[in-house]
GROMACS .gro file of C-alpha atoms in nm:
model
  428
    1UNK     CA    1   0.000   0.000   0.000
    2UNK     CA    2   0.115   0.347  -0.098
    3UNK     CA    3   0.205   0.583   0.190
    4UNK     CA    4  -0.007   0.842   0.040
    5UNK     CA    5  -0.329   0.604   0.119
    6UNK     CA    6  -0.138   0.469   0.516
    7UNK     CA    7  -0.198   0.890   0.575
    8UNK     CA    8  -0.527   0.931   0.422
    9UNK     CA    9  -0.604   0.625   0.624
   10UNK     CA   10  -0.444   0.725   0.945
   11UNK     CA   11  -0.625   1.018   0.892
   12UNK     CA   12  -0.944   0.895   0.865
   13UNK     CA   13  -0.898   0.671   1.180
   14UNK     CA   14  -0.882   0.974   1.415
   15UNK     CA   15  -0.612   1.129   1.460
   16UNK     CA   16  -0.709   1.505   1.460
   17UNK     CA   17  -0.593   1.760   1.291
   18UNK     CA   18  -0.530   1.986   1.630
   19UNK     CA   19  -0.313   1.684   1.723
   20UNK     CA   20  -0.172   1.663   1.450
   21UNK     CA   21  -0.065   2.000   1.332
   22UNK     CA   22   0.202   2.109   1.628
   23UNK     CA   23   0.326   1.736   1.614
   24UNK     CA   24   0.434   1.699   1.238
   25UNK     CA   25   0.591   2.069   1.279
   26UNK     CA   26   0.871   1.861   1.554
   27UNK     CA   27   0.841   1.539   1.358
   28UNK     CA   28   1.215   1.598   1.227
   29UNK     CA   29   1.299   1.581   1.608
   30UNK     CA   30   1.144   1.244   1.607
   31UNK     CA   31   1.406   1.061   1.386
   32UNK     CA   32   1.701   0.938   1.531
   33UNK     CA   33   2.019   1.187   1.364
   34UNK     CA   34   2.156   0.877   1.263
   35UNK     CA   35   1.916   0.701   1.011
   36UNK     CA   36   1.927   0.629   0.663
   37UNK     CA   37   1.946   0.328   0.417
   38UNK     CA   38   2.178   0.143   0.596
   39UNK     CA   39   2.032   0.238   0.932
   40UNK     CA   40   1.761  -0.008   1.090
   41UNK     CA   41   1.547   0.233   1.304
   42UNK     CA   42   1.374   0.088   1.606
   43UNK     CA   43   1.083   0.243   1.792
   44UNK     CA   44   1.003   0.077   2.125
   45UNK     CA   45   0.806   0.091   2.422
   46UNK     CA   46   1.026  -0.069   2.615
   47UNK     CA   47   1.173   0.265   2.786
   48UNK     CA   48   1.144   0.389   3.137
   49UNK     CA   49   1.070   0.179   3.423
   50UNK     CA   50   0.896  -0.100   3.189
   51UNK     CA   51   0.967  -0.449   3.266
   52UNK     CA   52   1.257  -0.555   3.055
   53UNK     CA   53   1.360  -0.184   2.922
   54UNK     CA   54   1.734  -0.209   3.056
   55UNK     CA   55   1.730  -0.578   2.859
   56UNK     CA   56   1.581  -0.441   2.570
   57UNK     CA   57   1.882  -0.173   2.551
   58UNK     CA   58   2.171  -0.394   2.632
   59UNK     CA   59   2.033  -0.687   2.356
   60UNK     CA   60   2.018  -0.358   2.113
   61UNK     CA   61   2.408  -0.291   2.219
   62UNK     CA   62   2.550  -0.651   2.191
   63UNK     CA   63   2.357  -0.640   1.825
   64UNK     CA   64   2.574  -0.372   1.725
   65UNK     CA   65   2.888  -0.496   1.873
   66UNK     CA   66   2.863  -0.833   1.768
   67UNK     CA   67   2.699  -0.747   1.418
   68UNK     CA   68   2.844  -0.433   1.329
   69UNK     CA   69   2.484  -0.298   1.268
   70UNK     CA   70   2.350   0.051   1.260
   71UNK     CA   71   2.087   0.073   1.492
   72UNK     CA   72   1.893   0.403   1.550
   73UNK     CA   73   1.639   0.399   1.871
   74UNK     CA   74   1.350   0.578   1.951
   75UNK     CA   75   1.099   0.495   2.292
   76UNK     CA   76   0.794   0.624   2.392
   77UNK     CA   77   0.566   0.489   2.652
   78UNK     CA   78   0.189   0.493   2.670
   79UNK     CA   79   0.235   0.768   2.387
   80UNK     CA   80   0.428   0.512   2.111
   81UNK     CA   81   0.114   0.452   1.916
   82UNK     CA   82   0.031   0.849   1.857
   83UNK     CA   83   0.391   0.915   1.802
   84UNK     CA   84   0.452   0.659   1.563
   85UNK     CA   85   0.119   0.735   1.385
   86UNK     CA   86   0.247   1.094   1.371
   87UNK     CA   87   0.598   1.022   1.213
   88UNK     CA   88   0.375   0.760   0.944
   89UNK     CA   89   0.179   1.077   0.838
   90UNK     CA   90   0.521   1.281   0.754
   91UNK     CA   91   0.661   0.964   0.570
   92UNK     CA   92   0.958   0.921   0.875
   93UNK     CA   93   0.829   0.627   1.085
   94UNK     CA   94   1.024   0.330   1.238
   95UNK     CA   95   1.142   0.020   1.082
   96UNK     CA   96   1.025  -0.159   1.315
   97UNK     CA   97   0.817  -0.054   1.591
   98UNK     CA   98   0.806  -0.255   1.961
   99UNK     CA   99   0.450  -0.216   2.094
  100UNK     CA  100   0.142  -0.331   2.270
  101UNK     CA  101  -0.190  -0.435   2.032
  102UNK     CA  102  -0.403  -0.263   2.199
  103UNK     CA  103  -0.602   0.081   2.064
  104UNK     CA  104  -0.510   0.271   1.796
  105UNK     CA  105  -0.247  -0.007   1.679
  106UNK     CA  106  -0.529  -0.204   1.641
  107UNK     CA  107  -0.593  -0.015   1.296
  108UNK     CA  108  -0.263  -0.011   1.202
  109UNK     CA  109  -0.261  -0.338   0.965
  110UNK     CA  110  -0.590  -0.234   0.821
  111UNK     CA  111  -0.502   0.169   0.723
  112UNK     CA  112  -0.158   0.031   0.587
  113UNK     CA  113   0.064   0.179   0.840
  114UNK     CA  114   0.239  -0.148   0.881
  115UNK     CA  115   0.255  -0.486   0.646
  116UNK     CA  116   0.082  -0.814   0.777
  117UNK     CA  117   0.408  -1.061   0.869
  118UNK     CA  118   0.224  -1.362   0.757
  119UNK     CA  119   0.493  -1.439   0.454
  120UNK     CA  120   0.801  -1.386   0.701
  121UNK     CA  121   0.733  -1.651   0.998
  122UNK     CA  122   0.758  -1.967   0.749
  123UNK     CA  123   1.070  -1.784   0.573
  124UNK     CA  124   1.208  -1.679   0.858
  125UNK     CA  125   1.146  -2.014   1.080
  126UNK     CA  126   0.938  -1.867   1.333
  127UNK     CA  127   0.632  -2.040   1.265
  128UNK     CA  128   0.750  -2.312   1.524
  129UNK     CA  129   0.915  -2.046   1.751
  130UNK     CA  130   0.607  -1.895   1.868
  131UNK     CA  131   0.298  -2.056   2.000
  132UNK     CA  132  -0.005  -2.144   1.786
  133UNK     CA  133  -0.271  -1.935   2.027
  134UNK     CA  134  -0.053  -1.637   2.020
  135UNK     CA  135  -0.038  -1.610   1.651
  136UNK     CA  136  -0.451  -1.660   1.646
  137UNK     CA  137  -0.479  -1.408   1.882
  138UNK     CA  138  -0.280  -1.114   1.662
  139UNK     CA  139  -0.466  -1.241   1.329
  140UNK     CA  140  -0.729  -1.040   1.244
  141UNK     CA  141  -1.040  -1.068   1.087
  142UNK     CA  142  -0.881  -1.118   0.715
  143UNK     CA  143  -0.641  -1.362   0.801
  144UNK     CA  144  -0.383  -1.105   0.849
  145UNK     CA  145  -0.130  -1.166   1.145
  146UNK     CA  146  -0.044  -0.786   1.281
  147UNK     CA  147   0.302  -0.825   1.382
  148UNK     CA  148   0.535  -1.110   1.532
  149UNK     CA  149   0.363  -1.139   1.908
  150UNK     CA  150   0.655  -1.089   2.127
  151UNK     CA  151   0.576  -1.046   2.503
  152UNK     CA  152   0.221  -1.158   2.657
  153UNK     CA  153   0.068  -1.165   2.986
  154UNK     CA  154  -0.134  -1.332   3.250
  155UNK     CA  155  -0.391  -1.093   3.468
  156UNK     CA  156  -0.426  -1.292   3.790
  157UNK     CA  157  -0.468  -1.138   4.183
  158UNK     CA  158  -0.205  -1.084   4.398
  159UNK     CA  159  -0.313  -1.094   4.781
  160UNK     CA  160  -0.070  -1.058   5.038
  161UNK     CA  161  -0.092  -1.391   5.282
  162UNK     CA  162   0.111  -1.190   5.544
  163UNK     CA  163  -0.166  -0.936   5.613
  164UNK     CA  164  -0.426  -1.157   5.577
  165UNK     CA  165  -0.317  -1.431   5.809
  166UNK     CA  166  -0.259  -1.094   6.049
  167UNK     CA  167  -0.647  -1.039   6.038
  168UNK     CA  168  -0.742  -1.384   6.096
  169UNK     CA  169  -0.819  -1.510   5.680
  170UNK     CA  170  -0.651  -1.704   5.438
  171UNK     CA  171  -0.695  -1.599   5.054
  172UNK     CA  172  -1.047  -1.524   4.937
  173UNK     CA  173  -1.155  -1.742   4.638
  174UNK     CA  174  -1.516  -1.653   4.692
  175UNK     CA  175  -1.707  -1.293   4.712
  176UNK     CA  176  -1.804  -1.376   5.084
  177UNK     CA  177  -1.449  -1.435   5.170
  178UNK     CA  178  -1.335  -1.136   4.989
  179UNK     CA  179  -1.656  -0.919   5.174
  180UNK     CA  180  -1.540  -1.043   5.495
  181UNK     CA  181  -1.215  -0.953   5.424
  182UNK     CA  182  -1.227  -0.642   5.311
  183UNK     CA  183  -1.412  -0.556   5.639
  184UNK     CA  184  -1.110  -0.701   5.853
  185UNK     CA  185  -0.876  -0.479   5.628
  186UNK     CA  186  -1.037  -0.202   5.671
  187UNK     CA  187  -1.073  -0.259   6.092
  188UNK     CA  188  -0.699  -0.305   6.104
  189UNK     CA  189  -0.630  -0.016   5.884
  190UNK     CA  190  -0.496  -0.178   5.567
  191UNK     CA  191  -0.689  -0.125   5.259
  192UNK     CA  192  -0.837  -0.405   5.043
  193UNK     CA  193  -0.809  -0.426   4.693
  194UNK     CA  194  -0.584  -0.155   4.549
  195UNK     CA  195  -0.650  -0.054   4.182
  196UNK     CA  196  -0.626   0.235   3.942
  197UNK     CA  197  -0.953   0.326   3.930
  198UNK     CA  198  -0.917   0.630   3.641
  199UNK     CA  199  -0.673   0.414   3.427
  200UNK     CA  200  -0.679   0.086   3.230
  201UNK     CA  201  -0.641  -0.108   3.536
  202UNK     CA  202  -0.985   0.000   3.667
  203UNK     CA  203  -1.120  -0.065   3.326
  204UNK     CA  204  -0.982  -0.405   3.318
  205UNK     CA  205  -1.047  -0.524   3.633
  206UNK     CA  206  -1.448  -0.344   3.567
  207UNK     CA  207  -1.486  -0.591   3.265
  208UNK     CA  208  -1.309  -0.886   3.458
  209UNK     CA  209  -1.579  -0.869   3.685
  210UNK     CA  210  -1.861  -0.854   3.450
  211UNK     CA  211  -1.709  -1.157   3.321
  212UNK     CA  212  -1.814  -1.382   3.624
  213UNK     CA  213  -2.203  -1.412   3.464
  214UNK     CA  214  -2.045  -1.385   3.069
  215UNK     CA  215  -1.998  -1.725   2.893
  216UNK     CA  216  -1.716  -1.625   2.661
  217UNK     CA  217  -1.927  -1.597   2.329
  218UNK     CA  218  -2.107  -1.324   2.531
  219UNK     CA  219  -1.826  -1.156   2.697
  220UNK     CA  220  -1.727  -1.098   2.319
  221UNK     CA  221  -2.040  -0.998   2.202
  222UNK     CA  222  -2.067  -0.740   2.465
  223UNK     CA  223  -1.664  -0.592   2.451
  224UNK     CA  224  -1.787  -0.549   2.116
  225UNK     CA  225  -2.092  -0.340   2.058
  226UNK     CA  226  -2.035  -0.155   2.425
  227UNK     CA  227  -2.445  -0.260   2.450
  228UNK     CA  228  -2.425  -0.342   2.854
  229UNK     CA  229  -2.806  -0.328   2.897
  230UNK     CA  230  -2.894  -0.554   2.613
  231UNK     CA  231  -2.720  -0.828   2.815
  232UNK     CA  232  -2.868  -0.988   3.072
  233UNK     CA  233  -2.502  -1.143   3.247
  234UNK     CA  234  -2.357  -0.778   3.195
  235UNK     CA  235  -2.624  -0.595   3.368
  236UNK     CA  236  -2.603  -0.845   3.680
  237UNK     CA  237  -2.213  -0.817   3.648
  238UNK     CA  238  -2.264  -0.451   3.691
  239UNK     CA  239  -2.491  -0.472   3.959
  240UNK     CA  240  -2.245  -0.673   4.129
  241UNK     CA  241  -1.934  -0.414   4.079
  242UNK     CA  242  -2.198  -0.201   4.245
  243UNK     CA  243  -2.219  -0.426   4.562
  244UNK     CA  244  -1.879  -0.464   4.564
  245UNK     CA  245  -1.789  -0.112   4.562
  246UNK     CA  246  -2.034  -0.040   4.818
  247UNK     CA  247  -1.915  -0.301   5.043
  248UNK     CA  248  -1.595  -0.121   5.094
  249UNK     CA  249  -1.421  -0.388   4.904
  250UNK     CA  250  -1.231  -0.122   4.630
  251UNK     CA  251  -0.979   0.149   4.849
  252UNK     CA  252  -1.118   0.497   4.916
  253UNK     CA  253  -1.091   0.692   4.627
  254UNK     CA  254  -0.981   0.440   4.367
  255UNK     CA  255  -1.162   0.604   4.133
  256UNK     CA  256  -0.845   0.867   4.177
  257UNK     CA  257  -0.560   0.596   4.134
  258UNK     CA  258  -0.381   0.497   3.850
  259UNK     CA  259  -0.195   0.147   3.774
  260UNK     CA  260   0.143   0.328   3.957
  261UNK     CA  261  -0.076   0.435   4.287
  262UNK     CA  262  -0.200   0.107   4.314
  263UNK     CA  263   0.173  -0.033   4.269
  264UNK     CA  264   0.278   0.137   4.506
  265UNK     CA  265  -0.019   0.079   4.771
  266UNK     CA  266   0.045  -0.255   4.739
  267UNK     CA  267   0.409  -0.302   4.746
  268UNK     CA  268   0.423  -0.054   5.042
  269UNK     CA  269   0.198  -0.311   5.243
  270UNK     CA  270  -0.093  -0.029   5.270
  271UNK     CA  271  -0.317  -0.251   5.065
  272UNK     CA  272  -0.339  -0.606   5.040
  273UNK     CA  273  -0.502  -0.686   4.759
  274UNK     CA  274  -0.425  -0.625   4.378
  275UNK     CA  275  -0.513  -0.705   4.002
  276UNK     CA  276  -0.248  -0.694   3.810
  277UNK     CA  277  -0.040  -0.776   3.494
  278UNK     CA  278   0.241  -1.031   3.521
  279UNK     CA  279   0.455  -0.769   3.441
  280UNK     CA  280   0.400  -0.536   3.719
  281UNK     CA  281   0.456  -0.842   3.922
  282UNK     CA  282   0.800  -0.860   3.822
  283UNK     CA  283   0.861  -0.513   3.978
  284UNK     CA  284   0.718  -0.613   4.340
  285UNK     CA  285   1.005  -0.557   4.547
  286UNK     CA  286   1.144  -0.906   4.717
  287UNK     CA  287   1.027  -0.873   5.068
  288UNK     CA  288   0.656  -0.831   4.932
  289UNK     CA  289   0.667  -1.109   4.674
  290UNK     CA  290   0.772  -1.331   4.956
  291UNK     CA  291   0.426  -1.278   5.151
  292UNK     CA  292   0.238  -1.270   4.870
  293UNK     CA  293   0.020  -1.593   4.707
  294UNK     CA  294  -0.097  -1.551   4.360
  295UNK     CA  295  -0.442  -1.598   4.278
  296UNK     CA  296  -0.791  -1.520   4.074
  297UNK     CA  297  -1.070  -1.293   4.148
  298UNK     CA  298  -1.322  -1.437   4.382
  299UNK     CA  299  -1.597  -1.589   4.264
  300UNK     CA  300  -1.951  -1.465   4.312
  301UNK     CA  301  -2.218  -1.769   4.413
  302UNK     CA  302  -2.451  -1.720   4.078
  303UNK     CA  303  -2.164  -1.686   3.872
  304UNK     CA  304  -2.106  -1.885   3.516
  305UNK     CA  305  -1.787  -1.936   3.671
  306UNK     CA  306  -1.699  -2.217   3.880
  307UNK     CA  307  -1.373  -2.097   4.025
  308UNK     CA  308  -1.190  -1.729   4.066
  309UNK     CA  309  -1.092  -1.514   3.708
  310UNK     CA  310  -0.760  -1.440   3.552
  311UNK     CA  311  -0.716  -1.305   3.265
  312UNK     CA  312  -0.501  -1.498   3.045
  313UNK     CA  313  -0.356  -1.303   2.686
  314UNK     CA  314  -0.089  -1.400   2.462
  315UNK     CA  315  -0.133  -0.979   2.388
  316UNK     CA  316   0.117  -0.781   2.473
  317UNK     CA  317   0.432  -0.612   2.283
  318UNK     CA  318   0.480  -0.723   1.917
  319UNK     CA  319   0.769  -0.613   1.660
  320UNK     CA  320   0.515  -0.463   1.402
  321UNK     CA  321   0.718  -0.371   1.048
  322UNK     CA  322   0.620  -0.040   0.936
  323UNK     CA  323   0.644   0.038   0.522
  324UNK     CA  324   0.993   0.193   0.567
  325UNK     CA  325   1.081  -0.134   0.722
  326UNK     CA  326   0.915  -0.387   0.459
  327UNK     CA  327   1.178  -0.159   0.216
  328UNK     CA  328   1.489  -0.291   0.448
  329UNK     CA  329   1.390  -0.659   0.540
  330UNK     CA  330   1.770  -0.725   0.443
  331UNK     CA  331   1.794  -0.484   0.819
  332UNK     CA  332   1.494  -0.582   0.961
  333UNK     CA  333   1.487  -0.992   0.962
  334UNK     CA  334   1.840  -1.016   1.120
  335UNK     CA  335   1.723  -0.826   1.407
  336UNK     CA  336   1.354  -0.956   1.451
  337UNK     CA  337   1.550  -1.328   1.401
  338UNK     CA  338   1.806  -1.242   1.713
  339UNK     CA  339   1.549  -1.124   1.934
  340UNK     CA  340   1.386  -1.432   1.881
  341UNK     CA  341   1.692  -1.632   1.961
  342UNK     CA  342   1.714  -1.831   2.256
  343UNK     CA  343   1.977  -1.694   2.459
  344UNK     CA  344   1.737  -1.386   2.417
  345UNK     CA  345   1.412  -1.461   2.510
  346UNK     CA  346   1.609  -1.646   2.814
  347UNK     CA  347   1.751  -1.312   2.911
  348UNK     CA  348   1.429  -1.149   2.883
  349UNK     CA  349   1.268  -1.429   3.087
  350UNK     CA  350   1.531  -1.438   3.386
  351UNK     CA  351   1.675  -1.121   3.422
  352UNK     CA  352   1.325  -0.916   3.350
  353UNK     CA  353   1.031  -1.172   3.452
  354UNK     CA  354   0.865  -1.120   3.117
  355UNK     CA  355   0.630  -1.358   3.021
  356UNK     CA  356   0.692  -1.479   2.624
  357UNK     CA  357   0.519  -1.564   2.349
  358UNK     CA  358   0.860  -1.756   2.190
  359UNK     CA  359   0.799  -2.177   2.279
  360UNK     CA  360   1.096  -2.199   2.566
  361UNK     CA  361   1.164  -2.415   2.901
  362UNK     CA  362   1.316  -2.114   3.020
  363UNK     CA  363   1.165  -2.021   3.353
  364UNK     CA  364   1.219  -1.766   3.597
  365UNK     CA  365   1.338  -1.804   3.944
  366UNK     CA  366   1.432  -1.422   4.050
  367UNK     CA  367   1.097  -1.365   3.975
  368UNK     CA  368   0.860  -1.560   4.229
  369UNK     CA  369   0.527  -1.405   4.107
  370UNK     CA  370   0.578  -1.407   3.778
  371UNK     CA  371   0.597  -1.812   3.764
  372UNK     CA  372   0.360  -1.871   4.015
  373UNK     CA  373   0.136  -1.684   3.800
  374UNK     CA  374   0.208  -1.948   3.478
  375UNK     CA  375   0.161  -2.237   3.739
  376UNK     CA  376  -0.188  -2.073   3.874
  377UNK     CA  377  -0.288  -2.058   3.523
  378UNK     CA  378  -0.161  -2.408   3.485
  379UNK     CA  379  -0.309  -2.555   3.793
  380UNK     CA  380  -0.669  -2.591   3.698
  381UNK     CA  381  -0.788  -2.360   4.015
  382UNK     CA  382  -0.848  -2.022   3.790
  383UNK     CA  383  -1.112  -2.018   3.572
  384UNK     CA  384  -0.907  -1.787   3.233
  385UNK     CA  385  -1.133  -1.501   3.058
  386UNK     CA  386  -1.050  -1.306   2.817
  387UNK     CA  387  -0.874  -0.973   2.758
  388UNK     CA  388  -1.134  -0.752   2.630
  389UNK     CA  389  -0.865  -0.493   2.467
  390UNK     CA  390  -0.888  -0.693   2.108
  391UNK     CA  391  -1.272  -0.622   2.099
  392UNK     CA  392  -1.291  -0.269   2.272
  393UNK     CA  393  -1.306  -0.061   1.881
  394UNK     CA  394  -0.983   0.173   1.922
  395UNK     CA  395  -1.220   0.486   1.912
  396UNK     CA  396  -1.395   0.409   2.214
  397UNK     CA  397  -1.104   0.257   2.431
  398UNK     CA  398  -1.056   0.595   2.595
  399UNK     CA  399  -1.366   0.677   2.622
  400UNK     CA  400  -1.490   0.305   2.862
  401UNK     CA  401  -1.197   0.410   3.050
  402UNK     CA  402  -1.359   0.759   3.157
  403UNK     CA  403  -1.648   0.574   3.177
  404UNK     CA  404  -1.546   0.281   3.426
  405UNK     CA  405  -1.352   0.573   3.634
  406UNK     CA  406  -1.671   0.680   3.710
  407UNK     CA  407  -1.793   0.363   3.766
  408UNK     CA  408  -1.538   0.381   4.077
  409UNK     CA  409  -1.673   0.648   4.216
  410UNK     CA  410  -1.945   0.665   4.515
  411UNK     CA  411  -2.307   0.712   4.460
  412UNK     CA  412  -2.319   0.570   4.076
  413UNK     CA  413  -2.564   0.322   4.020
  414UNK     CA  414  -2.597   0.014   3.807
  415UNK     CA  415  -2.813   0.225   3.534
  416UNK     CA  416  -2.583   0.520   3.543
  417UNK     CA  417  -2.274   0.267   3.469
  418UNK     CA  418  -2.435   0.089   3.208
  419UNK     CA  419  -2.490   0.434   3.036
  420UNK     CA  420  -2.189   0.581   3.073
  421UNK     CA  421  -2.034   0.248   2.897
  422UNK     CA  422  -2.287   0.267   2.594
  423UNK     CA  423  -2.244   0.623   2.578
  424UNK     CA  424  -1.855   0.560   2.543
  425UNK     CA  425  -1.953   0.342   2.285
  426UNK     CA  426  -2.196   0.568   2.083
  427UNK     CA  427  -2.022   0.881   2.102
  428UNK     CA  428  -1.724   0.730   1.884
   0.00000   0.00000   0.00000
């Protein structure tokens, strides 16, 4: 596809022209100084604090010691997606670009930004390097696989055993357990179950929980068309995130808290309870992860679950090959090859905690929660459902989010949730 139609169809998947116009005017300070021809050019969310950011960037330097390549970097965070859409527009984007499938890159297959890798994993012999359910899961619709899935996730509990023996309870697996619990917590002065209630965290943990009394066919259905009320298991999943947040069982305020707040309530011992991605797990702190059991989300009694949730995704970052790149495979399979490589993915695995899509024994020691959440999800006790990012339409991703923030708040009913969700939905 031409880039002149990737920038009519960027265009015309949102990105607005007030965004746009003060952006492209500093796009030049976007490229790396060093890029050209000869010059693979990287863009990556691995950067900052992330989970297997200081691996990412010594892997990059042994490439170019051992290689003699010319690698230019560039790393965003949350951000990648609308920077990378922004350097597609002026023609200057990334090779390759490192990031999660989740929002706008959702559309970027589809508007042309970056070339389905469906000829590349027989050629390249990754077919049998990365497992079958994670290359279903980044197909889309037409058969097109998005990008090679690189990281991926589990979504399980973490409840800290410590605090709750100190209160007289062992682990809730059931919403009684977790009611009486949250009471204890609160009597002792800890607070329950932490959670960034105005970020993705709230939202995901909002949908997990409507999830309990959604067979998966309707869980999709629903993530989908955003129409709560039409559903009879969604509406009584949102009347029960209404009890729940009534009974005390969120932290005061959550609907305040992002995914770092509740991090940090949690690791500092002020919470005891949290939902979270196996890669925040892998920055609990030592002396936390040894008090703390991993687990699902309790259960509610007239659930269509017959054991706690966890959300289970082979989604997470890919190495998506922009149309610069498909010009440079000669650049770009090299690299996408060695960070495929076993002594790689190992390095991710033991000295980050990442969880990988590449088929390895490697497993992690130095990081407790991270394999005891692959054994939970291997044990049979969780009950997996599914990561409603892939079926959330990119327009109205933000949107829920707002929505489900205010879902955290006090005083909002059951009605009032469901419309601000379809309203999220329609406005898009």
């Amino acid at each position: 596809m031409s880039s002149t139609l990737s920038r009519r169809a960027l265009l015309g998947a949102g990105l607005g022209g007030g965004v746009l116009a003060p952006m492209l005017g500093g796009c030049a300070s976007l490229m790396p100084a060093a890029s050209g021809d000869e010059t693979l050019v990287v863009h990556a969310q691995f950067a900052g604090a992330v989970a297997g950011a200081d691996v990412y960037r010594r892997v990059v330097q042994r490439y170019r010691e051992e290689f003699g390549a010319q690698i230019a970097t560039l790393s965003n965070g949350s951000d990648l997606p609308i920077v990378f859409e922004t350097s597609v527009l002026a023609g200057k984007e990334a090779d390759i670009a490192i990031v999660n499938m989740v929002g706008k890159t959702l559309a970027w297959t589809e508007a042309g930004a970056t070339v389905p890798v469906n000829p590349y994993l027989e050629e390249w012999g990754l077919a049998d390097r990365i497992t079958d359910g994670a290359v279903e899961e980044w197909t889309d619709e037409q058969g097109r696989v998005r990008a090679f899935p690189y990281t991926r996730t589990n979504w399980p509990v973490a409840f800290n055993h410590r605090i709750l023996e100190e209160v007289g309870l062992e682990v809730p697996t059931t919403t009684e357990e977790l009611y009486e619990a949250a009471d204890r917590l609160r009597s002792a002065g800890y607070g329950p179950v932490a959670i960034g209630g105005s970020d993705w965290t709230g939202q995901k943990l909002f949908m997990q929980i409507l999830q309990s009394f959604l067979t998966p066919e309707q869980a999709r259905e629903v993530f989908a068309s955003g129409r709560l009320g039409d559903s009879p298991g969604a509406a009584a999943g949102v009347e029960h995130f209404v009890e729940l947040r009534e009974a005390g069982v969120f932290v005061d305020n959550a609907q305040g808290f992002n995914s770092d707040s509740m991090l940090t309530q949690y690791t500092a011992g002020e919470s005891a309870i949290m939902s979270s991605m196996s890669s925040a797990l892998a920055l609990v702190p030592d002396d936390r992860a040894a008090e703390t059991t991993i687990g699902g989300w309790p259960v509610p009694a007239s659930a269509v679950l017959d054991q706690p949730s966890v959300i289970q995704s082979f989604n997470g970052m890919g190495l998506w090959i922009s149309e610069n790149g498909s010009r440079k495979l000669d650049l770009v399979r090299p690299f996408i090859e060695y960070l495929f490589s076993e002594p790689v993915i190992g390095e991710f695995i033991l000295e980050s905690g990442r969880d990988m899509n590449a088929i390895t024994e490697t497993r992690s020691e130095d990081y407790p929660l991270v394999a005891q959440a692959q054994d939970v999800m291997a044990s049979g006790t969780v009950d997996p459902v599914i990561l409603p990012d892939l079926l959330i339409p990119d327009t109205a991703f933000e949107p829920l989010t707002a929505a489900t923030a205010q879902a955290y708040g006090p005083g909002v009913g059951a009605d009032q949730i469901i419309e601000l969700v379809e309203t999220a939905y329609r406005n898009v």
